[in-house]
PDB file of C-alpha atoms and ligand atoms in Angstrom:
ATOM      1  CA  MET M   1      16.804 -31.407  14.370  1.00 73.00           C
ATOM      2  CA  GLY M   2      14.670 -28.632  15.115  1.00 83.00           C
ATOM      3  CA  ARG M   3      13.489 -25.231  13.242  1.00 85.00           C
ATOM      4  CA  GLY M   4      13.773 -21.545  14.143  1.00 88.00           C
ATOM      5  CA  CYS M   5      10.538 -19.611  14.365  1.00 89.00           C
ATOM      6  CA  ILE M   6      10.470 -16.562  12.590  1.00 87.00           C
ATOM      7  CA  LEU M   7       8.325 -15.186  14.923  1.00 88.00           C
ATOM      8  CA  CYS M   8      10.308 -15.711  18.288  1.00 87.00           C
ATOM      9  CA  GLY M   9      13.468 -16.417  16.980  1.00 84.00           C
ATOM     10  CA  ARG M  10      13.774 -19.514  19.022  1.00 88.00           C
ATOM     11  CA  TRP M  11      14.955 -22.587  17.920  1.00 90.00           C
ATOM     12  CA  ARG M  12      12.067 -25.700  18.474  1.00 89.00           C
ATOM     13  CA  PRO M  13      11.400 -28.850  17.847  1.00 90.00           C
ATOM     14  CA  SER M  14       9.920 -29.855  14.314  1.00 86.00           C
ATOM     15  CA  GLU M  15       6.517 -31.329  15.940  1.00 86.00           C
ATOM     16  CA  GLN M  16       6.044 -27.637  17.158  1.00 88.00           C
ATOM     17  CA  PHE M  17       5.280 -26.298  13.845  1.00 87.00           C
ATOM     18  CA  GLY M  18       2.632 -26.627  11.423  1.00 77.00           C
ATOM     19  CA  GLY M  19       2.961 -28.665   7.992  1.00 75.00           C
ATOM     20  CA  ARG M  20       2.659 -26.094   5.263  1.00 78.00           C
ATOM     21  CA  GLY M  21       3.098 -22.523   4.311  1.00 78.00           C
ATOM     22  CA  PRO M  22       3.766 -19.767   6.739  1.00 71.00           C
ATOM     23  CA  LYS M  23       2.968 -22.420   9.646  1.00 74.00           C
ATOM     24  CA  SER M  24       5.891 -24.189   9.110  1.00 84.00           C
ATOM     25  CA  ARG M  25       7.936 -21.552  10.329  1.00 87.00           C
ATOM     26  CA  ILE M  26       6.073 -20.625  13.241  1.00 89.00           C
ATOM     27  CA  CYS M  27       5.770 -22.299  16.431  1.00 90.00           C
ATOM     28  CA  ARG M  28       2.809 -23.417  18.293  1.00 90.00           C
ATOM     29  CA  LYS M  29       3.350 -21.081  20.815  1.00 90.00           C
ATOM     30  CA  CYS M  30       3.530 -18.098  18.399  1.00 91.00           C
ATOM     31  CA  ARG M  31       0.782 -19.435  16.921  1.00 90.00           C
ATOM     32  CA  ARG M  32      -1.408 -19.016  19.720  1.00 92.00           C
ATOM     33  CA  MET M  33      -0.968 -15.360  20.097  1.00 93.00           C
ATOM     34  CA  PRO M  34      -3.370 -13.247  18.597  1.00 94.00           C
ATOM     35  CA  LYS M  35      -3.419 -12.571  15.020  1.00 91.00           C
ATOM     36  CA  ILE M  36      -2.563  -9.430  14.921  1.00 93.00           C
ATOM     37  CA  GLU M  37       0.267  -9.638  17.125  1.00 93.00           C
ATOM     38  CA  GLN M  38       1.902 -12.451  14.940  1.00 92.00           C
ATOM     39  CA  GLN M  39       1.746  -9.618  12.295  1.00 93.00           C
ATOM     40  CA  ARG M  40       3.135  -7.088  14.077  1.00 94.00           C
ATOM     41  CA  LEU M  41       6.253  -9.376  15.077  1.00 92.00           C
ATOM     42  CA  LEU M  42       6.265 -11.075  11.497  1.00 92.00           C
ATOM     43  CA  ARG M  43       6.195  -7.250   9.637  1.00 95.00           C
ATOM     44  CA  LEU M  44       8.502  -5.881  11.774  1.00 94.00           C
ATOM     45  CA  GLY M  45      10.805  -8.557  11.542  1.00 91.00           C
ATOM     46  CA  GLU M  46      10.601  -8.215   7.712  1.00 94.00           C
ATOM     47  CA  ILE M  47      11.505  -4.636   7.799  1.00 95.00           C
ATOM     48  CA  HIS M  48      14.676  -5.343  10.147  1.00 93.00           C
ATOM     49  CA  GLY M  49      16.060  -7.872   7.597  1.00 93.00           C
ATOM     50  CA  PHE M  50      16.170  -5.362   5.045  1.00 96.00           C
ATOM     51  CA  LEU M  51      18.949  -3.433   6.929  1.00 94.00           C
ATOM     52  CA  GLU M  52      20.565  -7.046   7.025  1.00 91.00           C
ATOM     53  CA  GLN M  53      20.892  -7.175   3.225  1.00 94.00           C
ATOM     54  CA  SER M  54      23.950  -6.127   1.470  1.00 94.00           C
ATOM     55  CA  ASN M  55      21.582  -3.869  -0.702  1.00 96.00           C
ATOM     56  CA  ILE M  56      17.967  -2.823  -0.430  1.00 96.00           C
ATOM     57  CA  SER M  57      16.726  -3.378  -3.848  1.00 97.00           C
ATOM     58  CA  LYS M  58      13.957  -1.107  -5.800  1.00 96.00           C
ATOM     59  CA  LYS M  59      11.447  -3.794  -5.117  1.00 97.00           C
ATOM     60  CA  ASN M  60      12.176  -3.700  -1.490  1.00 97.00           C
ATOM     61  CA  ILE M  61      11.674  -0.014  -1.319  1.00 97.00           C
ATOM     62  CA  LYS M  62       8.279  -0.746  -2.734  1.00 97.00           C
ATOM     63  CA  ARG M  63       7.715  -3.514  -0.661  1.00 97.00           C
ATOM     64  CA  LEU M  64       8.580  -1.029   2.274  1.00 98.00           C
ATOM     65  CA  SER M  65       6.261   1.630   0.879  1.00 97.00           C
ATOM     66  CA  THR M  66       3.476  -0.835   1.010  1.00 97.00           C
ATOM     67  CA  LEU M  67       4.333  -1.318   4.745  1.00 97.00           C
ATOM     68  CA  GLU M  68       4.369   2.453   5.608  1.00 97.00           C
ATOM     69  CA  THR M  69       0.581   2.563   4.892  1.00 97.00           C
ATOM     70  CA  ASP M  70      -0.040  -0.841   7.435  1.00 97.00           C
ATOM     71  CA  ALA M  71      -2.675  -0.239   9.864  1.00 96.00           C
ATOM     72  CA  ILE M  72      -0.316  -1.112  12.737  1.00 96.00           C
ATOM     73  CA  THR M  73       1.128   2.345  13.740  1.00 96.00           C
ATOM     74  CA  GLU M  74       4.490   0.573  14.950  1.00 96.00           C
ATOM     75  CA  VAL M  75       4.798  -1.185  11.662  1.00 97.00           C
ATOM     76  CA  ALA M  76       4.131   2.039   9.573  1.00 97.00           C
ATOM     77  CA  GLU M  77       6.374   3.863  11.357  1.00 97.00           C
ATOM     78  CA  LEU M  78       9.728   1.706  11.210  1.00 97.00           C
ATOM     79  CA  ALA M  79       9.074   0.963   7.271  1.00 98.00           C
ATOM     80  CA  SER M  80       8.719   4.711   6.939  1.00 98.00           C
ATOM     81  CA  LEU M  81      12.384   5.151   8.663  1.00 98.00           C
ATOM     82  CA  VAL M  82      13.782   2.305   6.858  1.00 98.00           C
ATOM     83  CA  LYS M  83      12.740   3.256   3.654  1.00 98.00           C
ATOM     84  CA  ARG M  84      14.163   6.805   4.065  1.00 98.00           C
ATOM     85  CA  ILE M  85      17.551   4.950   5.014  1.00 97.00           C
ATOM     86  CA  ALA M  86      17.109   2.754   2.102  1.00 97.00           C
ATOM     87  CA  VAL M  87      16.539   5.453  -0.300  1.00 97.00           C
ATOM     88  CA  ALA M  88      19.326   7.324   0.873  1.00 96.00           C
ATOM     89  CA  GLN M  89      21.667   4.688   1.340  1.00 95.00           C
ATOM     90  CA  PRO M  90      20.694   1.133  -0.222  1.00 96.00           C
ATOM     91  CA  ARG M  91      24.076  -0.367   0.512  1.00 94.00           C
ATOM     92  CA  ARG M  92      24.620  -1.870   3.644  1.00 92.00           C
ATOM     93  CA  ARG M  93      28.444  -1.477   3.696  1.00 89.00           C
ATOM     94  CA  ARG M  94      29.364   2.118   5.225  1.00 88.00           C
ATOM     95  CA  ARG M  95      26.062   2.973   5.595  1.00 92.00           C
ATOM     96  CA  TRP M  96      25.877   4.290   9.102  1.00 89.00           C
ATOM     97  CA  LYS M  97      28.849   6.189   8.619  1.00 86.00           C
ATOM     98  CA  TRP M  98      27.792   7.742   5.438  1.00 90.00           C
ATOM     99  CA  LEU M  99      24.658   8.681   7.363  1.00 90.00           C
ATOM    100  CA  TRP M 100      26.560   9.675   9.643  1.00 86.00           C
ATOM    101  CA  ARG M 101      28.693  12.266   7.436  1.00 87.00           C
ATOM    102  CA  SER M 102      25.675  13.263   5.046  1.00 90.00           C
ATOM    103  CA  GLN M 103      22.286  12.983   6.960  1.00 91.00           C
ATOM    104  CA  ARG M 104      23.122  13.093  10.806  1.00 88.00           C
ATOM    105  CA  GLU M 105      19.455  13.551  11.589  1.00 91.00           C
ATOM    106  CA  LEU M 106      18.375  10.532   9.851  1.00 94.00           C
ATOM    107  CA  LEU M 107      21.212   8.612  11.586  1.00 90.00           C
ATOM    108  CA  GLN M 108      19.931   9.770  15.059  1.00 87.00           C
ATOM    109  CA  GLU M 109      16.509   8.688  14.177  1.00 92.00           C
ATOM    110  CA  ALA M 110      18.158   5.130  13.646  1.00 92.00           C
ATOM    111  CA  VAL M 111      19.732   5.171  16.987  1.00 87.00           C
ATOM    112  CA  LYS M 112      16.562   6.269  18.643  1.00 88.00           C
ATOM    113  CA  ALA M 113      14.869   3.424  16.874  1.00 90.00           C
ATOM    114  CA  ARG M 114      17.350   0.856  18.311  1.00 87.00           C
ATOM    115  CA  LEU M 115      18.303   0.152  14.794  1.00 89.00           C
ATOM    116  CA  ILE M 116      21.834   1.065  15.451  1.00 84.00           C
ATOM    117  CA  ASP M 117      23.144   0.896  19.099  1.00 71.00           C
ATOM    118  CA  PRO M 118      26.210   3.223  19.130  1.00 63.00           C
ATOM    119  CA  LEU M 119      27.825   1.028  22.118  1.00 57.00           C
ATOM    120  CA  PRO M 120      31.767   0.551  22.356  1.00 51.00           C
ATOM    121  CA  PRO M 121      32.483  -3.027  22.249  1.00 49.00           C
ATOM    122  CA  ARG M 122      33.921  -4.549  25.533  1.00 52.00           C
ATOM    123  CA  PRO M 123      37.784  -4.408  25.563  1.00 55.00           C
ATOM    124  CA  THR M 124      37.898  -8.074  26.075  1.00 53.00           C
ATOM    125  CA  GLU M 125      36.377  -8.383  22.810  1.00 49.00           C
ATOM    126  CA  PRO M 126      39.468  -9.305  20.078  1.00 51.00           C
ATOM    127  CA  ASP M 127      39.216  -7.307  16.944  1.00 53.00           C
ATOM    128  CA  ASN M 128      39.619 -10.128  14.778  1.00 54.00           C
ATOM    129  CA  ASP M 129      36.031 -11.079  16.140  1.00 53.00           C
ATOM    130  CA  PHE M 130      34.833  -8.059  14.673  1.00 53.00           C
ATOM    131  CA  GLU M 131      32.283  -9.302  12.216  1.00 58.00           C
ATOM    132  CA  TRP M 132      29.835  -7.069  10.739  1.00 58.00           C
ATOM    133  CA  SER M 133      26.831  -5.381  12.570  1.00 63.00           C
ATOM    134  CA  PRO M 134      25.350  -2.184  12.156  1.00 61.00           C
ATOM    135  CA  GLU M 135      27.041  -1.393  15.635  1.00 61.00           C
ATOM    136  CA  ASN M 136      30.208  -2.073  14.222  1.00 60.00           C
ATOM    137  CA  ASP M 137      29.709  -0.731  10.860  1.00 61.00           C
ATOM    138  CA  PHE M 138      29.002   2.682  12.643  1.00 58.00           C
ATOM    139  CA  LEU M 139      31.941   2.155  14.851  1.00 57.00           C
ATOM    140  CA  GLU M 140      34.415   1.767  12.507  1.00 53.00           C
ATOM    141  CA  ASP M 141      34.562   5.635  12.519  1.00 51.00           C
ATOM    142  CA  TYR M 142      32.869   6.315  15.568  1.00 49.00           C
ATOM    143  CA  PHE M 143      36.453   6.045  17.582  1.00 46.00           C
ATOM    144  CA  GLU M 144      38.119   8.442  14.849  1.00 47.00           C
ATOM    145  CA  LEU M 145      35.711  11.257  15.704  1.00 45.00           C
ATOM    146  CA  ASP M 146      37.373  14.222  17.001  1.00 45.00           C
ATOM    147  CA  ASP M 147      33.788  15.675  17.915  1.00 45.00           C
ATOM    148  CA  PHE M 148      32.608  13.331  20.714  1.00 45.00           C
ATOM    149  CA  ASN M 149      30.514  15.799  21.995  1.00 47.00           C
ATOM    150  CA  ASP M 150      27.963  15.375  19.065  1.00 48.00           C
ATOM    151  CA  VAL M 151      27.652  11.877  19.888  1.00 50.00           C
ATOM    152  CA  TRP M 152      24.089  11.306  21.155  1.00 52.00           C
ATOM    153  CA  ILE M 153      23.701   7.727  22.972  1.00 55.00           C
ATOM    154  CA  GLU M 154      20.042   7.355  23.627  1.00 57.00           C
ATOM    155  CA  PRO M 155      20.100   5.471  27.373  1.00 55.00           C
ATOM    156  CA  ARG M 156      18.691   2.205  27.123  1.00 60.00           C
ATOM    157  CA  SER M 157      15.402   1.498  29.050  1.00 58.00           C
ATOM    158  CA  TYR M 158      16.958   0.100  32.397  1.00 58.00           C
ATOM    159  CA  GLU M 159      19.856   3.134  32.207  1.00 58.00           C
ATOM    160  CA  SER M 160      18.719   6.270  33.583  1.00 60.00           C
ATOM    161  CA  GLU M 161      19.563   9.565  31.481  1.00 61.00           C
ATOM    162  CA  PRO M 162      22.999  10.725  32.714  1.00 61.00           C
ATOM    163  CA  SER M 163      23.643  14.101  33.851  1.00 65.00           C
ATOM    164  CA  SER M 164      25.269  16.590  31.781  1.00 65.00           C
ATOM    165  CA  ALA M 165      28.069  16.716  34.136  1.00 67.00           C
ATOM    166  CA  SER M 166      28.848  12.840  34.400  1.00 67.00           C
ATOM    167  CA  ILE M 167      28.864  13.137  30.640  1.00 62.00           C
ATOM    168  CA  CYS M 168      31.250  16.106  30.787  1.00 64.00           C
ATOM    169  CA  ARG M 169      33.526  13.933  33.311  1.00 67.00           C
ATOM    170  CA  ALA M 170      33.309  10.989  31.086  1.00 66.00           C
ATOM    171  CA  LEU M 171      34.742  13.212  28.148  1.00 65.00           C
ATOM    172  CA  THR M 172      37.104  14.819  29.753  1.00 66.00           C
ATOM    173  CA  GLY M 173      38.620  12.626  32.280  1.00 63.00           C
ATOM    174  CA  LYS M 174      38.107  15.263  35.105  1.00 56.00           C
ATOM    175  CA  ARG M 175      36.183  14.838  38.123  1.00 52.00           C
TER     176      ARG M 175
HETATM  177 ZN1   ZN Q   1       7.732 -18.652  18.432  1.00 89.75          ZN
END
């Protein structure tokens, strides 16, 4: 038996958790981190959690308003972005598609902030495993788009930015 730590997400033996309150859900290793770092992770996790809910309630949006004024800039900025997304489209289902159609700049901000990662699934993955995830919700229509040039995929940190020539080659299949 063990527990999942709400900060690092790791599954650890129960002995590594404190007895009561928030301590009971944060592992020993994470409790050794500076308080501010714990708060940062906790709040970022809370904000990401709103996007996984099937609906972001008015109460959640109020909470996001509070987090928007957080002293930790990263937290405040993410809260502000997620709040704008929540106000535009509180429902999870088809949210990204809806944003694609109606508020593309907001969608691109979400991509930049890594809230969605519009990369195609690996071809080996069978379709029936296509569970909901922000990426897949977006991808549902991603392949139906005619205007492929409009999709900007932010390179991952370990990838270098592709040259426009290589993007052209990828899009047209020409060399
Ligand atoms: Zn932990």
